[in-house]
Structure formats: structure tokens, C-alpha cells
Coordinates of N, CA and C and ligand atoms in Angstrom, one line a residue:
M333 N -11.0 -3.6 -17.4 CA -10.0 -3.9 -16.3 C -10.3 -3.1 -15.0
N334 N -10.3 -3.7 -13.9 CA -10.6 -3.0 -12.6 C -9.3 -2.8 -11.9
Y335 N -9.2 -1.6 -11.3 CA -8.0 -1.1 -10.6 C -8.5 -0.6 -9.2
Y336 N -8.0 -1.3 -8.1 CA -8.3 -0.9 -6.8 C -7.0 -0.6 -6.0
I337 N -7.2 0.4 -5.1 CA -6.0 0.7 -4.2 C -6.4 0.4 -2.8
L338 N -5.5 -0.3 -2.1 CA -5.6 -0.5 -0.7 C -4.8 0.5 0.0
F339 N -5.4 1.4 0.8 CA -4.7 2.6 1.3 C -4.8 2.5 2.8
G340 N -3.8 3.2 3.5 CA -3.9 3.3 4.9 C -2.5 3.4 5.5
P341 N -2.4 3.7 6.8 CA -1.1 3.9 7.4 C -0.4 2.5 7.5
P342 N 0.9 2.5 7.8 CA 1.6 1.2 7.9 C 0.9 0.4 9.1
G343 N 0.9 -0.9 8.9 CA 0.3 -1.7 10.0 C -1.2 -1.7 10.1
A344 N -1.9 -1.0 9.1 CA -3.4 -1.0 9.2 C -4.0 -2.3 8.8
G345 N -3.2 -3.2 8.2 CA -3.8 -4.5 7.8 C -4.0 -4.6 6.3
K346 N -3.3 -3.8 5.5 CA -3.4 -3.8 4.1 C -3.0 -5.2 3.5
G347 N -1.9 -5.7 3.9 CA -1.4 -7.0 3.4 C -2.3 -8.1 3.8
T348 N -2.8 -8.1 5.0 CA -3.7 -9.2 5.5 C -5.0 -9.1 4.6
Q349 N -5.6 -7.9 4.4 CA -6.8 -7.8 3.7 C -6.6 -8.1 2.2
A350 N -5.4 -7.7 1.7 CA -5.1 -8.0 0.3 C -5.2 -9.5 0.0
K351 N -4.6 -10.3 0.9 CA -4.7 -11.8 0.7 C -6.1 -12.3 0.6
L352 N -7.0 -11.7 1.5 CA -8.4 -12.2 1.5 C -9.1 -11.7 0.2
I353 N -8.9 -10.5 -0.2 CA -9.5 -9.9 -1.4 C -9.2 -10.7 -2.6
V354 N -7.9 -11.1 -2.7 CA -7.4 -11.8 -3.9 C -8.0 -13.2 -3.9
E355 N -8.1 -13.8 -2.8 CA -8.7 -15.2 -2.7 C -10.1 -15.1 -3.3
K356 N -10.8 -14.0 -3.0 CA -12.2 -13.9 -3.4 C -12.4 -13.4 -4.9
C357 N -11.6 -12.4 -5.2 CA -11.8 -11.7 -6.5 C -10.8 -12.1 -7.6
N358 N -9.7 -12.8 -7.2 CA -8.7 -13.2 -8.2 C -8.0 -12.0 -8.9
Y359 N -7.9 -10.9 -8.2 CA -7.2 -9.8 -8.8 C -5.7 -10.0 -8.6
L360 N -4.9 -9.3 -9.3 CA -3.4 -9.4 -9.1 C -3.0 -8.4 -8.0
H361 N -2.4 -9.0 -7.0 CA -2.0 -8.2 -5.8 C -0.6 -7.6 -6.1
I362 N -0.5 -6.3 -6.1 CA 0.8 -5.7 -6.3 C 1.2 -4.8 -5.1
S363 N 2.1 -5.3 -4.3 CA 2.5 -4.6 -3.1 C 3.9 -4.1 -3.3
T364 N 4.1 -2.7 -3.3 CA 5.4 -2.2 -3.6 C 6.4 -2.6 -2.5
G365 N 5.9 -2.7 -1.2 CA 6.7 -3.1 -0.1 C 7.3 -4.5 -0.4
D366 N 6.4 -5.5 -0.9 CA 6.8 -6.8 -1.2 C 7.8 -6.8 -2.3
L367 N 7.6 -6.0 -3.3 CA 8.5 -5.9 -4.5 C 9.8 -5.4 -4.1
L368 N 9.8 -4.4 -3.2 CA 11.1 -3.9 -2.7 C 11.8 -4.9 -1.9
R369 N 11.1 -5.6 -1.0 CA 11.8 -6.6 -0.2 C 12.3 -7.7 -1.0
A370 N 11.7 -8.0 -2.1 CA 12.2 -9.1 -3.0 C 13.5 -8.6 -3.7
E371 N 13.6 -7.3 -4.0 CA 14.8 -6.7 -4.6 C 16.0 -6.8 -3.5
I372 N 15.6 -6.5 -2.3 CA 16.6 -6.6 -1.2 C 17.1 -8.0 -1.0
K373 N 16.2 -8.9 -1.0 CA 16.5 -10.3 -0.8 C 17.4 -10.8 -1.9
N374 N 17.2 -10.4 -3.1 CA 18.0 -10.8 -4.3 C 19.3 -10.1 -4.4
G375 N 19.5 -9.1 -3.5 CA 20.8 -8.4 -3.5 C 21.0 -7.5 -4.8
T376 N 19.9 -7.0 -5.4 CA 20.1 -6.2 -6.6 C 20.6 -4.8 -6.2
Q377 N 21.0 -4.0 -7.2 CA 21.5 -2.7 -6.9 C 20.3 -1.9 -6.4
L378 N 19.1 -2.0 -7.0 CA 17.9 -1.3 -6.6 C 17.6 -1.7 -5.1
G379 N 17.8 -3.0 -4.8 CA 17.5 -3.5 -3.4 C 18.5 -2.8 -2.4
K380 N 19.7 -2.7 -2.8 CA 20.7 -2.1 -1.9 C 20.4 -0.6 -1.6
T381 N 20.0 0.1 -2.7 CA 19.6 1.5 -2.5 C 18.3 1.6 -1.6
A382 N 17.4 0.7 -1.9 CA 16.1 0.7 -1.1 C 16.3 0.4 0.3
A383 N 17.1 -0.6 0.6 CA 17.2 -1.1 2.0 C 17.5 0.0 3.0
E384 N 18.5 0.8 2.6 CA 18.9 1.8 3.5 C 17.8 2.8 3.8
I385 N 17.0 3.2 2.8 CA 15.9 4.1 2.9 C 14.8 3.5 3.7
I386 N 14.5 2.2 3.4 CA 13.4 1.6 4.1 C 13.7 1.4 5.6
N387 N 14.9 1.0 5.9 CA 15.3 0.7 7.3 C 15.4 2.0 8.2
R388 N 15.4 3.2 7.5 CA 15.3 4.4 8.4 C 13.8 4.9 8.4
G389 N 13.0 4.2 7.6 CA 11.6 4.6 7.7 C 11.2 5.7 6.7
D390 N 12.0 5.9 5.7 CA 11.7 6.9 4.7 C 11.0 6.3 3.5
L391 N 10.6 7.1 2.6 CA 10.0 6.6 1.3 C 11.0 6.5 0.3
V392 N 11.0 5.4 -0.5 CA 11.8 5.2 -1.6 C 11.4 6.2 -2.7
P393 N 12.4 6.7 -3.5 CA 12.0 7.7 -4.5 C 10.9 7.3 -5.4
D394 N 10.1 8.2 -5.8 CA 8.9 8.0 -6.6 C 9.2 7.2 -7.9
E395 N 10.3 7.6 -8.6 CA 10.7 7.0 -9.9 C 10.9 5.5 -9.7
I396 N 11.5 5.1 -8.6 CA 11.7 3.7 -8.4 C 10.4 2.9 -8.4
V397 N 9.5 3.3 -7.5 CA 8.3 2.5 -7.3 C 7.4 2.7 -8.6
Q398 N 7.4 3.8 -9.2 CA 6.6 4.0 -10.4 C 7.0 3.0 -11.5
G399 N 8.3 2.9 -11.6 CA 8.9 2.0 -12.6 C 8.5 0.5 -12.4
M400 N 8.5 0.2 -11.1 CA 8.1 -1.2 -10.7 C 6.6 -1.5 -11.0
I401 N 5.8 -0.5 -10.7 CA 4.4 -0.6 -11.0 C 4.1 -0.7 -12.5
R402 N 4.7 0.2 -13.2 CA 4.5 0.2 -14.7 C 4.8 -1.2 -15.3
N403 N 6.0 -1.7 -14.9 CA 6.4 -3.1 -15.4 C 5.3 -4.1 -15.1
K404 N 4.8 -4.1 -13.8 CA 3.8 -5.1 -13.4 C 2.5 -4.9 -14.3
I405 N 2.1 -3.7 -14.5 CA 0.9 -3.5 -15.3 C 1.1 -4.0 -16.8
V406 N 2.2 -3.6 -17.3 CA 2.5 -4.0 -18.7 C 2.6 -5.5 -18.8
E407 N 3.3 -6.2 -17.9 CA 3.5 -7.6 -17.9 C 2.2 -8.4 -17.7
N408 N 1.2 -7.8 -17.1 CA 0.0 -8.5 -16.7 C -1.3 -8.0 -17.3
Q409 N -1.3 -7.7 -18.6 CA -2.5 -7.2 -19.2 C -3.6 -8.2 -19.3
D410 N -3.3 -9.5 -19.0 CA -4.3 -10.5 -19.1 C -5.0 -10.7 -17.7
A411 N -4.5 -9.9 -16.7 CA -5.1 -10.1 -15.3 C -6.6 -9.6 -15.3
K412 N -7.3 -10.2 -14.3 CA -8.7 -9.8 -14.2 C -8.8 -8.4 -13.6
G413 N -7.9 -8.0 -12.8 CA -7.9 -6.7 -12.2 C -6.7 -6.6 -11.4
F414 N -6.5 -5.4 -10.9 CA -5.3 -5.1 -10.1 C -5.6 -4.6 -8.7
L415 N -4.9 -5.0 -7.7 CA -5.1 -4.5 -6.3 C -3.7 -4.0 -5.9
F416 N -3.6 -2.6 -5.9 CA -2.4 -2.0 -5.4 C -2.4 -1.8 -3.9
D417 N -1.3 -2.2 -3.3 CA -1.1 -2.2 -1.9 C 0.2 -1.4 -1.5
G418 N 0.0 -0.3 -0.8 CA 1.2 0.5 -0.5 C 1.6 1.4 -1.6
F419 N 0.8 1.5 -2.6 CA 1.0 2.4 -3.8 C -0.3 2.9 -4.3
P420 N -0.5 4.2 -4.6 CA 0.5 5.3 -4.4 C 0.6 5.8 -3.0
R421 N 1.8 6.4 -2.7 CA 2.1 6.8 -1.3 C 2.4 8.3 -1.3
T422 N 2.4 8.9 -2.5 CA 2.6 10.4 -2.6 C 1.7 10.9 -3.7
I423 N 1.4 12.2 -3.7 CA 0.6 12.8 -4.7 C 1.2 12.6 -6.1
A424 N 2.5 12.7 -6.1 CA 3.2 12.5 -7.4 C 3.0 11.1 -8.0
Q425 N 3.0 10.1 -7.1 CA 2.8 8.7 -7.5 C 1.4 8.6 -8.0
A426 N 0.4 9.2 -7.3 CA -1.0 9.1 -7.7 C -1.2 9.7 -9.1
Q427 N -0.6 10.8 -9.3 CA -0.8 11.5 -10.6 C -0.2 10.6 -11.7
V428 N 1.0 10.0 -11.5 CA 1.6 9.2 -12.5 C 0.7 7.9 -12.7
L429 N 0.2 7.4 -11.6 CA -0.7 6.2 -11.8 C -1.9 6.6 -12.6
D430 N -2.5 7.7 -12.4 CA -3.7 8.1 -13.2 C -3.3 8.2 -14.7
G431 N -2.1 8.7 -14.9 CA -1.6 8.8 -16.3 C -1.4 7.4 -16.9
M432 N -0.8 6.5 -16.2 CA -0.5 5.2 -16.7 C -1.8 4.5 -17.0
L433 N -2.8 4.5 -16.1 CA -4.1 3.8 -16.3 C -4.8 4.4 -17.5
A434 N -4.7 5.7 -17.6 CA -5.4 6.4 -18.8 C -4.8 5.8 -20.1
Q435 N -3.5 5.6 -20.1 CA -2.9 5.0 -21.3 C -3.5 3.6 -21.6
F436 N -3.9 2.9 -20.6 CA -4.5 1.6 -20.8 C -6.0 1.6 -20.8
G437 N -6.5 2.9 -20.9 CA -8.0 3.0 -21.0 C -8.7 2.7 -19.7
G438 N -8.0 2.8 -18.6 CA -8.6 2.5 -17.3 C -8.5 3.7 -16.3
K439 N -9.0 3.5 -15.1 CA -8.9 4.4 -14.0 C -9.1 3.7 -12.7
V440 N -8.7 4.4 -11.6 CA -8.9 3.8 -10.3 C -10.3 3.7 -10.0
D441 N -10.8 2.4 -9.8 CA -12.2 2.2 -9.5 C -12.6 2.7 -8.1
A442 N -11.7 2.3 -7.1 CA -12.0 2.7 -5.7 C -10.7 2.7 -4.9
V443 N -10.6 3.6 -4.0 CA -9.6 3.7 -3.0 C -10.1 3.1 -1.7
L444 N -9.7 2.0 -1.3 CA -10.2 1.3 -0.1 C -9.3 1.7 1.1
S445 N -9.7 2.7 1.9 CA -8.8 3.3 2.9 C -9.1 2.7 4.3
I446 N -8.2 2.0 4.8 CA -8.3 1.4 6.2 C -7.7 2.3 7.2
T447 N -8.6 2.8 8.1 CA -8.1 3.8 9.1 C -7.7 3.2 10.4
L448 N -6.7 3.8 11.0 CA -6.2 3.3 12.3 C -5.4 4.4 13.0
D449 N -5.7 4.6 14.3 CA -5.0 5.6 15.1 C -3.5 5.4 15.2
D450 N -2.8 6.4 15.4 CA -1.3 6.3 15.5 C -0.9 5.4 16.5
N451 N -1.5 5.4 17.7 CA -1.0 4.6 18.8 C -1.3 3.1 18.5
L452 N -2.4 2.8 17.8 CA -2.6 1.4 17.4 C -1.7 1.0 16.3
V453 N -1.4 1.9 15.4 CA -0.4 1.6 14.4 C 0.9 1.2 15.0
F454 N 1.3 2.0 16.0 CA 2.6 1.7 16.7 C 2.6 0.3 17.4
E455 N 1.5 0.1 18.1 CA 1.4 -1.2 18.8 C 1.4 -2.4 17.8
R456 N 0.7 -2.3 16.7 CA 0.6 -3.4 15.8 C 1.9 -3.7 15.1
I457 N 2.7 -2.6 14.8 CA 4.0 -2.8 14.2 C 5.0 -3.4 15.2
R458 N 4.9 -3.0 16.4 CA 5.8 -3.6 17.5 C 5.5 -5.1 17.6
H459 N 4.2 -5.4 17.5 CA 3.8 -6.8 17.6 C 4.3 -7.6 16.4
R460 N 4.1 -7.0 15.2 CA 4.5 -7.7 13.9 C 6.0 -7.9 13.9
A461 N 6.8 -7.0 14.5 CA 8.2 -7.2 14.6 C 8.6 -8.5 15.1
E462 N 7.9 -8.9 16.2 CA 8.2 -10.2 16.8 C 7.8 -11.4 15.9
I463 N 6.9 -11.2 15.0 CA 6.4 -12.3 14.2 C 7.1 -12.4 12.9
E464 N 7.3 -11.3 12.2 CA 7.8 -11.3 10.8 C 9.3 -11.0 10.8
G465 N 9.8 -10.3 11.8 CA 11.2 -10.0 11.8 C 11.7 -9.0 10.8
R466 N 10.8 -8.1 10.4 CA 11.2 -7.0 9.4 C 12.0 -6.0 10.1
K467 N 13.1 -5.6 9.5 CA 14.0 -4.7 10.1 C 13.4 -3.3 10.4
D468 N 12.5 -2.9 9.4 CA 11.9 -1.6 9.6 C 10.8 -1.6 10.6
D469 N 10.5 -2.8 11.2 CA 9.5 -2.8 12.3 C 10.2 -2.8 13.6
A470 N 11.5 -3.1 13.7 CA 12.1 -3.4 14.9 C 12.4 -2.1 15.8
D471 N 12.7 -1.0 15.1 CA 13.2 0.2 15.9 C 12.1 1.2 16.1
P472 N 11.8 1.5 17.3 CA 10.7 2.5 17.6 C 10.9 3.8 16.8
A473 N 12.1 4.3 16.7 CA 12.4 5.5 16.0 C 12.0 5.4 14.5
T474 N 12.3 4.3 13.9 CA 11.9 4.0 12.5 C 10.4 4.0 12.4
I475 N 9.7 3.3 13.3 CA 8.3 3.3 13.2 C 7.7 4.7 13.3
R476 N 8.2 5.5 14.2 CA 7.7 6.9 14.4 C 7.9 7.6 13.1
N477 N 9.1 7.5 12.5 CA 9.4 8.2 11.2 C 8.4 7.7 10.1
R478 N 8.1 6.5 10.1 CA 7.1 6.0 9.1 C 5.7 6.6 9.3
I479 N 5.4 6.7 10.6 CA 4.0 7.3 10.9 C 4.1 8.8 10.5
E480 N 5.2 9.5 10.7 CA 5.3 10.9 10.4 C 5.2 11.0 8.8
N481 N 6.0 10.2 8.1 CA 5.9 10.2 6.7 C 4.5 10.0 6.1
Y482 N 3.8 9.1 6.8 CA 2.5 8.8 6.4 C 1.6 10.1 6.4
H483 N 1.7 10.8 7.6 CA 0.9 12.0 7.7 C 1.3 13.1 6.8
S484 N 2.6 13.3 6.6 CA 3.0 14.4 5.8 C 2.9 14.1 4.3
K485 N 3.3 12.9 3.9 CA 3.4 12.6 2.4 C 2.2 11.8 1.8
T486 N 1.7 10.9 2.6 CA 0.7 10.0 2.1 C -0.7 10.4 2.4
E487 N -1.0 10.9 3.6 CA -2.4 11.3 3.9 C -3.0 12.4 3.0
P488 N -2.2 13.3 2.4 CA -2.8 14.2 1.5 C -3.5 13.5 0.3
L489 N -3.2 12.3 0.1 CA -4.0 11.5 -1.0 C -5.4 11.4 -0.6
V490 N -5.8 11.4 0.7 CA -7.2 11.3 1.0 C -8.0 12.4 0.3
N491 N -7.6 13.6 0.4 CA -8.3 14.7 -0.3 C -8.2 14.6 -1.8
Y492 N -7.1 14.1 -2.3 CA -6.9 13.9 -3.7 C -8.0 13.0 -4.2
Y493 N -8.2 11.9 -3.6 CA -9.1 10.9 -4.1 C -10.6 11.3 -3.7
K494 N -10.8 11.9 -2.6 CA -12.1 12.4 -2.2 C -12.6 13.3 -3.4
G495 N -11.7 14.1 -3.9 CA -12.0 15.1 -5.0 C -12.4 14.3 -6.2
K496 N -11.9 13.1 -6.4 CA -12.3 12.3 -7.6 C -13.5 11.5 -7.3
G497 N -14.0 11.4 -6.1 CA -15.2 10.7 -5.8 C -15.1 9.2 -5.7
N498 N -13.9 8.7 -5.5 CA -13.7 7.2 -5.5 C -13.1 6.7 -4.2
Y499 N -13.2 7.6 -3.1 CA -12.6 7.3 -1.8 C -13.6 6.6 -0.9
C500 N -13.2 5.4 -0.4 CA -14.1 4.7 0.6 C -13.3 4.4 1.9
E501 N -13.9 4.7 3.0 CA -13.2 4.6 4.3 C -13.7 3.4 5.1
I502 N -12.8 2.6 5.7 CA -13.2 1.5 6.4 C -12.4 1.5 7.8
D503 N -13.1 1.3 8.9 CA -12.5 1.4 10.2 C -11.7 0.1 10.4
G504 N -10.4 0.3 10.6 CA -9.4 -0.8 10.7 C -9.3 -1.4 12.1
D505 N -9.9 -0.8 13.0 CA -9.8 -1.2 14.4 C -10.9 -2.2 14.8
R506 N -11.0 -3.2 14.0 CA -12.0 -4.3 14.2 C -11.4 -5.6 13.7
P507 N -12.1 -6.7 14.1 CA -11.5 -8.1 13.7 C -11.3 -8.1 12.2
I508 N -10.4 -8.9 11.8 CA -10.0 -9.1 10.3 C -11.2 -9.4 9.5
E509 N -12.0 -10.3 9.9 CA -13.2 -10.7 9.2 C -14.2 -9.5 8.9
E510 N -14.4 -8.7 10.0 CA -15.3 -7.6 9.9 C -14.8 -6.5 8.9
V511 N -13.5 -6.3 9.0 CA -12.8 -5.3 8.1 C -13.0 -5.8 6.6
F512 N -12.8 -7.1 6.5 CA -12.9 -7.7 5.1 C -14.3 -7.5 4.6
N513 N -15.3 -7.8 5.4 CA -16.7 -7.7 5.0 C -17.1 -6.3 4.6
S514 N -16.5 -5.3 5.3 CA -16.8 -3.9 4.9 C -16.1 -3.6 3.6
L515 N -14.8 -4.0 3.4 CA -14.1 -3.7 2.2 C -14.7 -4.3 1.0
I516 N -15.2 -5.5 1.1 CA -15.7 -6.2 -0.1 C -16.9 -5.6 -0.7
Q517 N -17.6 -4.8 0.1 CA -18.8 -4.1 -0.3 C -18.5 -3.1 -1.4
F518 N -17.2 -2.6 -1.4 CA -16.8 -1.6 -2.3 C -16.2 -2.1 -3.6
I519 N -16.1 -3.5 -3.7 CA -15.4 -4.1 -4.8 C -16.5 -4.8 -5.7
K520 N -16.3 -4.5 -7.0 CA -17.3 -5.1 -8.0 C -17.1 -6.6 -8.1
Ligands
ADP83 P1 3.9 -0.7 5.7 O1 2.7 -0.4 4.9 O2 3.8 -1.6 6.8 O3 4.8 0.5 6.0 P2 5.1 -1.7 3.2 O4 5.6 -3.1 3.0 O5 4.0 -1.2 2.3 O6 4.8 -1.6 4.7 O7 6.3 -0.7 2.9 C1 7.6 -0.8 3.5 C2 8.5 0.3 3.1 O8 8.8 0.2 1.7 C3 8.0 1.7 3.3 O9 8.2 2.2 4.6 C4 8.8 2.5 2.3 O10 10.1 2.8 2.7 C5 8.9 1.5 1.1 N1 7.8 1.7 0.2 C6 6.7 0.8 -0.1 N2 5.9 1.3 -1.0 C7 6.4 2.6 -1.3 C8 5.9 3.6 -2.2 N3 4.8 3.5 -2.9 N4 6.7 4.7 -2.3 C9 7.8 4.9 -1.6 N5 8.3 3.9 -0.8 C10 7.6 2.8 -0.6

């Protein structure tokens, strides 16, 4: 079983690239953002808790997303491989993921990290707000908080994975097709 992580700041293009990777490789795409938005749409208790946190640009508690990921892995043991998008986002989540994959006799094959400067992140999210209408994209203060949370809580994962030797960096400030061609080189 292959396990890949799409990593990067909000708005770096993880969702866009995930769709293209899945078309080519047939891996199961698991986006914690999409899973949380589905909970919100369905009006579940989890969704209600998450909505408030997401709309102010904070991270949902580790236990919640870890539980969602565990369920997906357990339910899809016949998958060809997994592409995680937006997970892990904290060191704690990364450690739990390593433990979970070890239980299934697997490990993270590669972390595909799409890089993008803060000012471009901000511009892209502002633009996406007009197209997709996501509440957490609409307010500049929320976007700034997401960028801050990325630097303080998520970026430390770069060194975590560099230490494991499976970290791959891709410049996200290029056309979609070019980013995709770079990404795909790192996938089996
Ligand atoms: P983006 O990458 O553009 O920020 P996502 O759809 O990945 O969008 O995530 C949207 C929001 O969902 C995040 O800002 C966060 O509040 C929540 N979220 C998604 N994944 C996680 C995670 N792994 N841990 C905690 N919160 C998460």
C-alpha cells in the first residue's frame, strides 16, 4: 500500500493537484477539509463544533481529524493507495499517522510539499472566495490567521519529514500543469 501526503500552505493548490494525481494514479484522495465541510453540510454535531473553529481560521482539534482519517483507512483497505490532503497539519497528527500506518504495515512514501509565498497565498484565497464561496476564504482576518497557524503549527512538519528523508519540495508558483509534472515525478 502506498501512502502520500500533499503538503503546503492554504491555497497552495493541494486540492487542484490532488484531483489530477488521482486521475492518473487512482489513489484514494482523503482531504480532511472536504470531510469537515461534509460534516458541516450534513449538520452533524461534529460539523457544528468544526464550523466555528474553521470560520475563524483555527485548526480543528487533533483527535477529531485523526479519528476521521483512521476511519477512512480502515474502511478502504482495498484501495490502491492513499493521498492525504490537508493532513497531517500538526506534529501530533504526523506522529499519530506514523503509528496508524505502522499498524497496517505501511509508512509515508513521500511528502509532496507545494511551496507558495504568503502574499500569493493571500491573493489566491481572496480569488477563490469569489469562485467557491467558502466562508473561511471570505474574511481577510481569517485568511491571515490561517497563514499564521500554518507557520506556527504546520510548517514544523517540514523538518519532521526532512528528518525521515521522504520530503519533496515543489514550487507552487507555476502553471497547474507544470506543478503537476513536477509532483508526479515523486510518485511511484
Ligand atoms: P486550506 O488548505 O485551503 O486551508 P482545507 O480545506 O485543507 O483548506 O482546510 C480548511 C480548514 O479545515 C482549516 O483551516 C482547518 O480549520 C480545518 N482542517 C482541515 N484539515 C485539518 C487538520 N488536519 N487539522 C486541523 N484542522 C484541519
